[in-house]
């Protein structure tokens, strides 16, 4: 790749293409946690996250969820629709873990009596703070209609993925979604992977996601490979 990236984030690079409505996304092996305070690399993470995300986008597309994925270009690259990203991250939680467990004083692993949807301001300088509909309106981050659509899709995605993963003996603890606008339509963007989701083995409780990196649990690449294997039967 000789072209200069349009944008480089913590885990991906984004490049322009000859089509102004499409972008190339390159998945890196870089890993960060705690708003960039912890940095490292995970072997083959880019390859694994690309393949896992492609699988989930295809699954969700079949279930009627509009998304930005167009096609796979290589092991680390996908072609996507160009989005005007809405700076609101949508987090869906089924079981108390991570920051939520600390915030509400529950032990990690305790099932929530109802699915919880949280909204965060996508702003690295501010540490992606938790916000609500009033903040979104005051800051002009998204319209009420766009927020309603994002939350509706998020809950539907939770239903689809939770049911599918149950047969793979994976429990969907929580996950983060990002959305954007393409030709006037709000659609799903970013990625769906062990970087953005918490996956636990439903029988052993073993963590198969980025928490292995965050908490120095080891076997991070192996955990990501195990998720891919359970989804597709592919080992790498």
CSV table of C-alpha atoms in Angstrom, one decimal:
chain,number,residue,atom,x,y,z
A,1,UNK,CA,0.0,0.0,0.0
A,2,UNK,CA,1.5,3.3,-1.1
A,3,UNK,CA,-1.5,5.5,-0.9
A,4,UNK,CA,-1.7,7.7,2.2
A,5,UNK,CA,-4.5,6.8,4.5
A,6,UNK,CA,-7.5,9.1,4.7
A,7,UNK,CA,-7.8,8.2,8.4
A,8,UNK,CA,-5.9,6.0,10.8
A,9,UNK,CA,-7.4,4.8,14.0
A,10,UNK,CA,-6.3,2.5,16.8
A,11,UNK,CA,-7.1,-0.7,14.9
A,12,UNK,CA,-7.7,0.2,11.2
A,13,UNK,CA,-6.5,2.4,8.3
A,14,UNK,CA,-9.0,3.8,5.8
A,15,UNK,CA,-8.1,4.6,2.2
A,16,UNK,CA,-9.9,6.3,-0.6
A,17,UNK,CA,-10.8,4.3,-3.7
A,18,UNK,CA,-11.6,5.3,-7.3
A,19,UNK,CA,-15.3,5.2,-6.3
A,20,UNK,CA,-16.1,8.2,-4.2
A,21,UNK,CA,-18.9,6.2,-2.5
A,22,UNK,CA,-16.5,3.4,-1.3
A,23,UNK,CA,-13.5,3.1,0.9
A,24,UNK,CA,-10.9,0.5,1.6
A,25,UNK,CA,-10.4,-0.6,5.2
A,26,UNK,CA,-7.2,-2.2,6.3
A,27,UNK,CA,-7.2,-4.1,9.7
A,28,UNK,CA,-4.0,-3.7,11.8
A,29,UNK,CA,-2.5,-5.9,14.5
A,30,UNK,CA,-2.2,-2.9,16.8
A,31,UNK,CA,-4.1,-3.2,20.1
A,32,UNK,CA,-5.0,-0.5,22.6
A,33,UNK,CA,-6.9,-0.4,25.8
A,34,UNK,CA,-8.0,2.1,28.4
A,35,UNK,CA,-8.4,4.9,25.9
A,36,UNK,CA,-5.0,4.3,24.5
A,37,UNK,CA,-3.1,4.1,27.8
A,38,UNK,CA,-2.1,0.5,27.1
A,39,UNK,CA,-0.7,-0.4,23.7
A,40,UNK,CA,0.6,-3.5,22.1
A,41,UNK,CA,0.1,-5.9,19.2
A,42,UNK,CA,-1.8,-9.1,18.8
A,43,UNK,CA,-0.5,-11.5,16.2
A,44,UNK,CA,-2.8,-11.8,13.2
A,45,UNK,CA,-5.4,-9.7,14.9
A,46,UNK,CA,-6.1,-7.8,11.7
A,47,UNK,CA,-6.6,-10.9,9.6
A,48,UNK,CA,-8.8,-12.5,12.3
A,49,UNK,CA,-10.9,-9.4,12.9
A,50,UNK,CA,-11.4,-8.8,9.2
A,51,UNK,CA,-12.7,-12.4,8.7
A,52,UNK,CA,-14.9,-12.3,11.8
A,53,UNK,CA,-16.4,-8.9,10.8
A,54,UNK,CA,-17.1,-10.1,7.3
A,55,UNK,CA,-18.9,-13.2,8.7
A,56,UNK,CA,-21.1,-11.1,11.1
A,57,UNK,CA,-21.9,-8.4,8.4
A,58,UNK,CA,-23.1,-11.1,6.1
A,59,UNK,CA,-25.1,-12.8,8.8
A,60,UNK,CA,-26.8,-9.5,9.8
A,61,UNK,CA,-27.4,-8.5,6.2
A,62,UNK,CA,-29.3,-11.7,5.6
A,63,UNK,CA,-31.4,-10.8,8.6
A,64,UNK,CA,-32.3,-7.3,7.2
A,65,UNK,CA,-29.7,-5.1,9.0
A,66,UNK,CA,-28.2,-2.6,6.5
A,67,UNK,CA,-24.4,-2.3,6.8
A,68,UNK,CA,-21.4,-0.8,5.1
A,69,UNK,CA,-19.6,-4.0,4.1
A,70,UNK,CA,-19.3,-4.5,0.3
A,71,UNK,CA,-16.7,-7.2,-0.3
A,72,UNK,CA,-13.5,-8.8,0.9
A,73,UNK,CA,-10.4,-7.5,-0.9
A,74,UNK,CA,-7.7,-9.5,1.0
A,75,UNK,CA,-7.1,-11.2,4.3
A,76,UNK,CA,-6.7,-7.8,6.0
A,77,UNK,CA,-8.8,-5.6,3.7
A,78,UNK,CA,-12.5,-5.0,3.0
A,79,UNK,CA,-14.3,-2.6,0.7
A,80,UNK,CA,-17.0,-0.6,2.4
A,81,UNK,CA,-19.6,2.1,1.7
A,82,UNK,CA,-18.4,5.5,2.6
A,83,UNK,CA,-20.3,6.8,5.7
A,84,UNK,CA,-20.7,10.1,7.4
A,85,UNK,CA,-20.0,8.6,10.8
A,86,UNK,CA,-22.4,9.6,13.6
A,87,UNK,CA,-20.2,10.3,16.7
A,88,UNK,CA,-22.3,8.2,19.0
A,89,UNK,CA,-21.2,4.7,20.0
A,90,UNK,CA,-24.0,2.4,21.0
A,91,UNK,CA,-23.2,-0.3,23.6
A,92,UNK,CA,-25.5,-3.2,24.3
A,93,UNK,CA,-25.1,-5.1,27.5
A,94,UNK,CA,-26.6,-8.4,28.5
A,95,UNK,CA,-24.4,-9.3,31.5
A,96,UNK,CA,-22.5,-7.1,33.9
A,97,UNK,CA,-18.9,-6.8,32.9
A,98,UNK,CA,-16.1,-4.2,32.5
A,99,UNK,CA,-17.0,-0.6,33.2
A,100,UNK,CA,-20.7,-1.3,33.8
A,101,UNK,CA,-19.9,-3.8,36.6
A,102,UNK,CA,-17.7,-1.2,38.3
A,103,UNK,CA,-20.2,1.6,37.8
A,104,UNK,CA,-23.3,-0.1,39.3
A,105,UNK,CA,-21.4,-2.2,41.8
A,106,UNK,CA,-22.3,-5.6,40.5
A,107,UNK,CA,-20.0,-8.6,40.3
A,108,UNK,CA,-18.8,-9.4,36.8
A,109,UNK,CA,-20.8,-12.1,35.2
A,110,UNK,CA,-24.2,-11.3,36.8
A,111,UNK,CA,-27.0,-11.4,34.2
A,112,UNK,CA,-28.9,-8.2,33.8
A,113,UNK,CA,-32.6,-8.6,34.2
A,114,UNK,CA,-33.1,-6.5,31.0
A,115,UNK,CA,-30.9,-5.6,28.1
A,116,UNK,CA,-29.2,-2.3,28.7
A,117,UNK,CA,-28.4,0.1,25.9
A,118,UNK,CA,-25.8,2.9,26.5
A,119,UNK,CA,-24.7,5.8,24.3
A,120,UNK,CA,-21.2,7.2,24.3
A,121,UNK,CA,-19.8,10.3,22.7
A,122,UNK,CA,-17.2,9.1,20.2
A,123,UNK,CA,-14.4,11.5,21.1
A,124,UNK,CA,-10.9,10.2,22.0
A,125,UNK,CA,-9.8,13.5,23.6
A,126,UNK,CA,-12.6,13.2,26.1
A,127,UNK,CA,-12.3,9.5,26.6
A,128,UNK,CA,-15.6,8.6,24.9
A,129,UNK,CA,-17.9,9.7,27.8
A,130,UNK,CA,-21.3,8.2,28.6
A,131,UNK,CA,-24.0,10.5,27.4
A,132,UNK,CA,-27.8,10.5,27.0
A,133,UNK,CA,-30.4,11.8,24.5
A,134,UNK,CA,-30.2,15.3,25.9
A,135,UNK,CA,-26.5,15.5,25.5
A,136,UNK,CA,-26.8,14.3,21.9
A,137,UNK,CA,-29.4,16.9,21.1
A,138,UNK,CA,-27.4,19.7,22.8
A,139,UNK,CA,-24.2,18.8,21.0
A,140,UNK,CA,-26.0,18.1,17.7
A,141,UNK,CA,-24.4,14.7,17.4
A,142,UNK,CA,-27.4,13.0,15.8
A,143,UNK,CA,-31.1,13.7,15.3
A,144,UNK,CA,-33.7,12.0,17.6
A,145,UNK,CA,-34.8,10.0,14.6
A,146,UNK,CA,-31.3,8.7,14.0
A,147,UNK,CA,-30.8,7.8,17.7
A,148,UNK,CA,-34.1,5.9,17.5
A,149,UNK,CA,-32.9,4.0,14.4
A,150,UNK,CA,-29.5,3.2,16.0
A,151,UNK,CA,-31.1,1.9,19.2
A,152,UNK,CA,-33.7,-0.2,17.2
A,153,UNK,CA,-30.9,-1.8,15.1
A,154,UNK,CA,-28.7,-2.4,18.1
A,155,UNK,CA,-31.4,-4.3,19.9
A,156,UNK,CA,-32.2,-6.3,16.8
A,157,UNK,CA,-28.5,-7.1,16.3
A,158,UNK,CA,-28.4,-8.3,19.9
A,159,UNK,CA,-31.3,-10.7,19.3
A,160,UNK,CA,-29.7,-12.0,16.1
A,161,UNK,CA,-26.2,-12.5,17.4
A,162,UNK,CA,-27.2,-13.9,20.8
A,163,UNK,CA,-29.4,-16.5,19.2
A,164,UNK,CA,-26.8,-17.5,16.7
A,165,UNK,CA,-23.9,-17.6,19.1
A,166,UNK,CA,-25.8,-19.8,21.6
A,167,UNK,CA,-25.4,-22.7,19.2
A,168,UNK,CA,-21.7,-22.0,19.0
A,169,UNK,CA,-21.4,-22.2,22.8
A,170,UNK,CA,-20.5,-18.5,22.9
A,171,UNK,CA,-22.3,-16.0,25.2
A,172,UNK,CA,-22.6,-12.4,24.0
A,173,UNK,CA,-21.8,-10.4,27.1
A,174,UNK,CA,-21.8,-6.9,25.6
A,175,UNK,CA,-20.7,-5.2,22.4
A,176,UNK,CA,-20.1,-1.8,20.8
A,177,UNK,CA,-21.6,-0.6,17.5
A,178,UNK,CA,-21.0,2.4,15.3
A,179,UNK,CA,-23.3,3.8,12.7
A,180,UNK,CA,-23.1,6.3,9.9
A,181,UNK,CA,-25.2,7.8,7.1
A,182,UNK,CA,-24.9,6.6,3.5
A,183,UNK,CA,-27.0,8.4,0.9
A,184,UNK,CA,-29.4,9.5,3.6
A,185,UNK,CA,-29.8,6.1,5.3
A,186,UNK,CA,-28.5,5.2,8.8
A,187,UNK,CA,-26.5,1.9,8.5
A,188,UNK,CA,-24.1,-0.1,10.6
A,189,UNK,CA,-20.4,0.6,10.2
A,190,UNK,CA,-17.0,-0.1,11.8
A,191,UNK,CA,-16.5,-3.8,12.7
A,192,UNK,CA,-17.9,-6.6,14.8
A,193,UNK,CA,-15.1,-8.6,16.3
A,194,UNK,CA,-13.5,-9.7,19.6
A,195,UNK,CA,-12.2,-6.1,19.7
A,196,UNK,CA,-15.7,-4.7,20.0
A,197,UNK,CA,-17.6,-7.5,21.7
A,198,UNK,CA,-17.2,-9.6,24.8
A,199,UNK,CA,-17.5,-13.3,24.0
A,200,UNK,CA,-17.4,-15.9,26.8
A,201,UNK,CA,-17.4,-19.6,26.5
A,202,UNK,CA,-21.0,-20.5,27.6
A,203,UNK,CA,-19.8,-23.6,29.5
A,204,UNK,CA,-16.5,-22.5,31.1
A,205,UNK,CA,-16.8,-18.7,31.2
A,206,UNK,CA,-13.5,-18.4,29.4
A,207,UNK,CA,-13.0,-15.0,27.9
A,208,UNK,CA,-12.5,-15.1,24.2
A,209,UNK,CA,-12.1,-11.4,23.4
A,210,UNK,CA,-10.0,-8.3,23.9
A,211,UNK,CA,-10.2,-8.6,27.7
A,212,UNK,CA,-7.4,-11.1,27.5
A,213,UNK,CA,-5.2,-8.2,26.3
A,214,UNK,CA,-6.6,-5.6,28.6
A,215,UNK,CA,-6.1,-7.9,31.7
A,216,UNK,CA,-2.9,-9.6,30.6
A,217,UNK,CA,-4.6,-13.0,30.6
A,218,UNK,CA,-2.4,-14.3,27.8
A,219,UNK,CA,-3.4,-16.5,24.7
A,220,UNK,CA,-5.0,-13.5,23.0
A,221,UNK,CA,-4.4,-14.5,19.4
A,222,UNK,CA,-5.6,-18.0,20.3
A,223,UNK,CA,-8.8,-16.6,21.7
A,224,UNK,CA,-9.5,-14.7,18.5
A,225,UNK,CA,-8.7,-17.8,16.5
A,226,UNK,CA,-11.2,-19.8,18.6
A,227,UNK,CA,-14.0,-17.3,17.9
A,228,UNK,CA,-13.3,-17.6,14.1
A,229,UNK,CA,-13.1,-21.4,14.3
A,230,UNK,CA,-16.5,-21.6,16.1
A,231,UNK,CA,-18.1,-19.2,13.6
A,232,UNK,CA,-16.7,-20.6,10.4
A,233,UNK,CA,-14.8,-23.8,11.1
A,234,UNK,CA,-11.6,-21.9,9.8
A,235,UNK,CA,-8.5,-22.1,12.0
A,236,UNK,CA,-6.8,-18.9,10.8
